Amino acid sequence: AQKVTQAQTEISVVEKEDVTLDCVYETRDTTYYLFWYKQPPSGELVFLIRRNSFDEQNEISGRYSWNFQKSTSSFNFTITASQVVDSAVYFCALSEAWGGSEKLVFGKGTKLTVNP
Amino acid sequence: DAGVIQSPRHEVTEMGQEVTLRCKPISGHNSLFWYRQTMMRGLELLIYFNNNVPIDDSGMPEDRFSAKMPNASFSTLKIQPSEPRDSAVYFCASRGGSPPYEQYFGPGTRLTVT
C-alpha cells in the first residue's frame, strides 16, 4: 500500500531563514512518481514539482530545491531565504505507475509560517 | 488558458438537502479527479474518471455520494441527502497526457451542511 508521511505538522521560521520540509514515502512499486503541492491561505492547490523514481537528480528552481533519495525513501523540499509569501501548507504526494494506477496519495501536509 | 473551473465556490445547505458540485476540467485533459479535504482526514480521493469513464470510486464514502461525467468538459459530484459530516472543501483536478503527469486543481468548493 502507498503511504506518504510528513512528520512535521507545523514549522515557523523568520524571514530569510532556510527551511526543509520532510517527506517519507512507502510503496511496493519500482516505478512511481512523487509530487509537491503548495496550498496558500487562499486555498487553491498549486503544483510545484514532479519526479519519477528513475531520476534521483536533485532539482533547483530559484529558491526552491528538492532532494530525492531512494535509499531512504525521502523526497525533501528546501526553501532558501524564506519569504512571507512562502507561508502555506505544503503537501507531498505519491503516484504509482504500475497497473495504470493514477491515484495521488497525499501526506497530511506541513504548515509553514514565515514571520517577518 | 483557463484552469480547472469549479462551481459554486461556496455552498451552505441544510441537512437532508441535495447538493451538486460542478467541475469543468482543463480543455484537452482526459482524466478528472474529485477530492475532499477535511482537517481530520486531509486530502482524500473520492473518484476519478478516464475519458469520461469512472475508473475507481472506492473513495466515495457511501451511497449518498454519486459522480458523473457526461462529456469531456463537465463533471458533477452529487450528495443526496447531505449531512453535517459532509462539510468539507471539495476539489476537482484534471490531468492530461500519459500517466502519471501532474494533476491541476480547481479552486475548490467549500461546502457547509448545517
Short mmCIF file of C-alpha atoms in Angstrom, two decimals:
data_model
loop_
_atom_site.label_atom_id
_atom_site.label_comp_id
_atom_site.label_asym_id
_atom_site.label_seq_id
_atom_site.Cartn_x
_atom_site.Cartn_y
_atom_site.Cartn_z
CA ALA A 1 0.00 0.00 0.00
CA GLN A 2 1.11 3.50 -0.69
CA LYS A 3 1.75 5.90 2.12
CA VAL A 4 3.22 9.37 2.44
CA THR A 5 4.37 10.72 5.78
CA GLN A 6 5.05 14.34 6.52
CA ALA A 7 6.13 14.22 10.11
CA GLN A 8 6.33 17.99 10.56
CA THR A 9 2.83 19.28 11.17
CA GLU A 10 3.81 22.90 11.56
CA ILE A 11 7.01 24.88 11.10
CA SER A 12 7.57 28.51 11.95
CA VAL A 13 10.60 30.44 10.76
CA VAL A 14 11.72 34.01 10.45
CA GLU A 15 12.07 35.56 7.04
CA LYS A 16 15.37 34.78 5.25
CA GLU A 17 15.86 31.55 7.14
CA ASP A 18 16.27 28.33 5.17
CA VAL A 19 13.69 25.64 5.88
CA THR A 20 13.41 21.99 4.87
CA LEU A 21 10.13 20.13 4.68
CA ASP A 22 10.44 16.38 5.08
CA CYS A 23 8.59 13.73 3.10
CA VAL A 24 8.94 9.98 3.50
CA TYR A 25 7.03 7.58 1.32
CA GLU A 26 6.20 3.88 1.15
CA THR A 27 5.48 1.92 -1.99
CA ARG A 28 5.98 -1.60 -3.26
CA ASP A 29 6.30 -0.42 -6.80
CA THR A 30 9.61 0.18 -8.54
CA THR A 31 8.12 2.82 -10.82
CA TYR A 32 6.43 5.70 -9.14
CA TYR A 33 6.14 9.46 -9.13
CA LEU A 34 6.49 12.00 -6.38
CA PHE A 35 4.97 15.45 -6.24
CA TRP A 36 4.93 18.56 -4.12
CA TYR A 37 1.94 20.89 -3.99
CA LYS A 38 1.53 24.23 -2.24
CA GLN A 39 -1.74 25.37 -0.65
CA PRO A 40 -1.58 29.07 0.25
CA PRO A 41 -4.10 30.64 2.62
CA SER A 42 -6.38 31.34 -0.36
CA GLY A 43 -6.99 27.59 -0.55
CA GLU A 44 -6.05 26.51 -4.05
CA LEU A 45 -3.59 23.68 -4.62
CA VAL A 46 -0.62 24.66 -6.74
CA PHE A 47 1.61 22.09 -8.40
CA LEU A 48 5.30 22.63 -7.69
CA ILE A 49 7.26 19.64 -8.95
CA ARG A 50 7.08 16.04 -10.19
CA ARG A 51 9.90 13.49 -10.02
CA ASN A 52 9.94 9.92 -11.26
CA SER A 53 11.58 7.06 -9.43
CA PHE A 54 14.32 6.70 -12.00
CA ASP A 55 15.57 10.23 -11.68
CA GLU A 56 17.35 10.89 -8.43
CA GLN A 57 18.95 14.11 -9.51
CA ASN A 58 18.28 16.95 -7.17
CA GLU A 59 16.41 19.86 -8.67
CA ILE A 60 16.65 23.56 -8.04
CA SER A 61 14.16 26.19 -9.09
CA GLY A 62 15.00 29.61 -7.78
CA ARG A 63 14.81 29.49 -4.00
CA TYR A 64 13.26 26.03 -4.08
CA SER A 65 15.21 22.78 -4.18
CA TRP A 66 14.28 19.15 -3.87
CA ASN A 67 16.36 16.23 -2.60
CA PHE A 68 15.16 12.80 -3.73
CA GLN A 69 16.85 9.81 -2.07
CA LYS A 70 15.52 6.37 -2.89
CA SER A 71 17.77 4.75 -0.30
CA THR A 72 15.84 6.48 2.46
CA SER A 73 12.52 6.79 0.59
CA SER A 74 12.58 10.52 1.05
CA PHE A 75 11.75 13.50 -1.11
CA ASN A 76 12.55 16.58 0.89
CA PHE A 77 11.85 20.16 -0.08
CA THR A 78 14.04 23.10 0.90
CA ILE A 79 13.19 26.76 0.67
CA THR A 80 16.22 29.01 0.79
CA ALA A 81 15.94 32.52 2.16
CA SER A 82 12.28 32.09 3.01
CA GLN A 83 9.81 34.90 2.44
CA VAL A 84 6.46 35.72 3.97
CA VAL A 85 4.79 34.72 0.70
CA ASP A 86 6.07 31.18 1.23
CA SER A 87 3.63 30.78 4.10
CA ALA A 88 1.35 27.93 3.10
CA VAL A 89 0.59 24.28 3.65
CA TYR A 90 2.85 22.06 1.58
CA PHE A 91 1.79 18.59 0.53
CA CYS A 92 3.93 15.74 -0.68
CA ALA A 93 2.17 13.14 -2.83
CA LEU A 94 2.89 9.76 -4.42
CA SER A 95 1.51 8.09 -7.51
CA GLU A 96 2.29 4.55 -8.55
CA ALA A 97 2.68 3.81 -12.24
CA TRP A 98 2.20 0.03 -12.07
CA GLY A 99 -1.15 -1.19 -13.27
CA GLY A 100 -2.06 2.20 -14.58
CA SER A 101 -2.98 3.47 -11.16
CA GLU A 102 -3.21 7.20 -11.35
CA LYS A 103 -4.24 7.96 -7.83
CA LEU A 104 -2.38 10.56 -5.90
CA VAL A 105 -1.85 9.70 -2.26
CA PHE A 106 -1.17 12.81 -0.22
CA GLY A 107 0.64 13.31 3.03
CA LYS A 108 -1.10 15.24 5.79
CA GLY A 109 0.78 18.40 4.87
CA THR A 110 3.20 20.71 6.65
CA LYS A 111 2.02 24.17 7.56
CA LEU A 112 4.84 26.65 7.06
CA THR A 113 4.62 30.09 8.61
CA VAL A 114 7.26 32.61 7.66
CA ASN A 115 7.28 35.57 10.01
CA PRO A 116 8.61 38.98 9.01
CA ASP B 1 -5.61 29.17 -20.73
CA ALA B 2 -8.35 28.68 -18.22
CA GLY B 3 -7.61 26.33 -15.37
CA VAL B 4 -9.99 23.90 -13.78
CA ILE B 5 -13.27 25.65 -13.03
CA GLN B 6 -15.46 24.70 -10.12
CA SER B 7 -18.85 25.99 -9.06
CA PRO B 8 -20.15 27.06 -6.72
CA ARG B 9 -17.18 28.30 -4.71
CA HIS B 10 -19.19 28.22 -1.52
CA GLU B 11 -22.31 26.29 -0.68
CA VAL B 12 -24.29 26.38 2.52
CA THR B 13 -27.19 24.00 2.81
CA GLU B 14 -29.34 22.31 5.38
CA MET B 15 -29.07 18.70 6.33
CA GLY B 16 -31.12 16.49 4.06
CA GLN B 17 -30.88 18.73 1.03
CA GLU B 18 -29.35 17.67 -2.27
CA VAL B 19 -26.06 19.30 -3.20
CA THR B 20 -24.50 19.33 -6.65
CA LEU B 21 -20.94 20.42 -7.24
CA ARG B 22 -19.70 21.13 -10.74
CA CYS B 23 -16.38 20.94 -12.47
CA LYS B 24 -15.03 21.89 -15.86
CA PRO B 25 -11.59 20.35 -16.48
CA ILE B 26 -8.82 21.92 -18.49
CA SER B 27 -9.54 21.53 -22.18
CA GLY B 28 -7.76 18.52 -23.63
CA HIS B 29 -7.26 16.78 -20.31
CA ASN B 30 -8.63 13.24 -20.30
CA SER B 31 -8.58 12.42 -16.59
CA LEU B 32 -10.67 14.03 -13.89
CA PHE B 33 -10.45 13.58 -10.14
CA TRP B 34 -12.68 14.54 -7.22
CA TYR B 35 -11.05 15.06 -3.81
CA ARG B 36 -12.35 16.01 -0.41
CA GLN B 37 -10.29 17.91 2.15
CA THR B 38 -11.05 17.98 5.86
CA MET B 39 -8.97 18.80 8.88
CA MET B 40 -9.37 15.31 10.26
CA ARG B 41 -8.73 13.24 7.14
CA GLY B 42 -6.70 15.55 4.94
CA LEU B 43 -6.98 15.18 1.18
CA GLU B 44 -8.86 12.11 0.06
CA LEU B 45 -9.52 10.91 -3.46
CA LEU B 46 -13.22 10.20 -3.92
CA ILE B 47 -13.39 9.09 -7.55
CA TYR B 48 -11.62 9.53 -10.83
CA PHE B 49 -12.53 9.29 -14.50
CA ASN B 50 -10.51 8.47 -17.59
CA ASN B 51 -12.06 9.53 -20.88
CA ASN B 52 -15.35 10.17 -19.07
CA VAL B 53 -15.46 6.64 -17.63
CA PRO B 54 -15.33 6.13 -13.85
CA ILE B 55 -12.23 4.10 -13.06
CA ASP B 56 -12.06 3.98 -9.30
CA ASP B 57 -14.81 5.09 -6.94
CA SER B 58 -13.52 3.25 -3.90
CA GLY B 59 -13.08 6.54 -2.09
CA MET B 60 -16.72 7.52 -2.33
CA PRO B 61 -17.85 7.45 1.30
CA GLU B 62 -21.29 5.98 0.80
CA ASP B 63 -24.27 5.70 -1.48
CA ARG B 64 -25.29 9.24 -0.75
CA PHE B 65 -22.43 10.33 -2.99
CA SER B 66 -22.53 9.99 -6.76
CA ALA B 67 -20.45 11.42 -9.59
CA LYS B 68 -20.98 11.69 -13.31
CA MET B 69 -19.00 12.84 -16.29
CA PRO B 70 -21.40 13.10 -19.23
CA ASN B 71 -18.77 14.58 -21.52
CA ALA B 72 -15.12 15.58 -21.59
CA SER B 73 -15.78 19.09 -20.37
CA PHE B 74 -18.11 18.60 -17.44
CA SER B 75 -18.46 16.57 -14.27
CA THR B 76 -20.74 16.67 -11.25
CA LEU B 77 -20.48 15.39 -7.72
CA LYS B 78 -23.82 14.99 -6.01
CA ILE B 79 -24.63 14.40 -2.37
CA GLN B 80 -28.16 13.35 -1.57
CA PRO B 81 -29.15 13.68 1.21
CA SER B 82 -26.42 15.84 2.66
CA GLU B 83 -25.29 15.53 6.28
CA PRO B 84 -23.25 17.85 8.51
CA ARG B 85 -20.27 15.47 8.33
CA ASP B 86 -20.09 16.13 4.60
CA SER B 87 -18.89 19.66 5.34
CA ALA B 88 -15.51 19.98 3.66
CA VAL B 89 -13.71 21.53 0.73
CA TYR B 90 -14.23 19.55 -2.44
CA PHE B 91 -11.59 19.82 -5.13
CA CYS B 92 -11.73 18.81 -8.73
CA ALA B 93 -8.49 18.16 -10.62
CA SER B 94 -7.66 17.24 -14.18
CA ARG B 95 -4.69 15.75 -15.91
CA GLY B 96 -3.70 15.24 -19.47
CA GLY B 97 -1.30 13.09 -21.43
CA SER B 98 0.08 9.76 -20.38
CA PRO B 99 0.12 8.87 -16.68
CA PRO B 100 1.07 10.00 -14.27
CA TYR B 101 1.59 13.61 -15.19
CA GLU B 102 0.71 16.16 -12.58
CA GLN B 103 -2.86 16.96 -11.70
CA TYR B 104 -4.07 20.53 -11.83
CA PHE B 105 -6.57 21.51 -9.21
CA GLY B 106 -9.55 23.80 -9.28
CA PRO B 107 -10.14 26.42 -6.57
CA GLY B 108 -12.41 24.10 -4.62
CA THR B 109 -15.96 24.29 -3.33
CA ARG B 110 -16.36 24.92 0.37
CA LEU B 111 -19.46 23.02 1.47
CA THR B 112 -21.15 23.66 4.79
CA VAL B 113 -24.06 21.49 5.80
CA THR B 114 -25.97 22.77 8.82
#
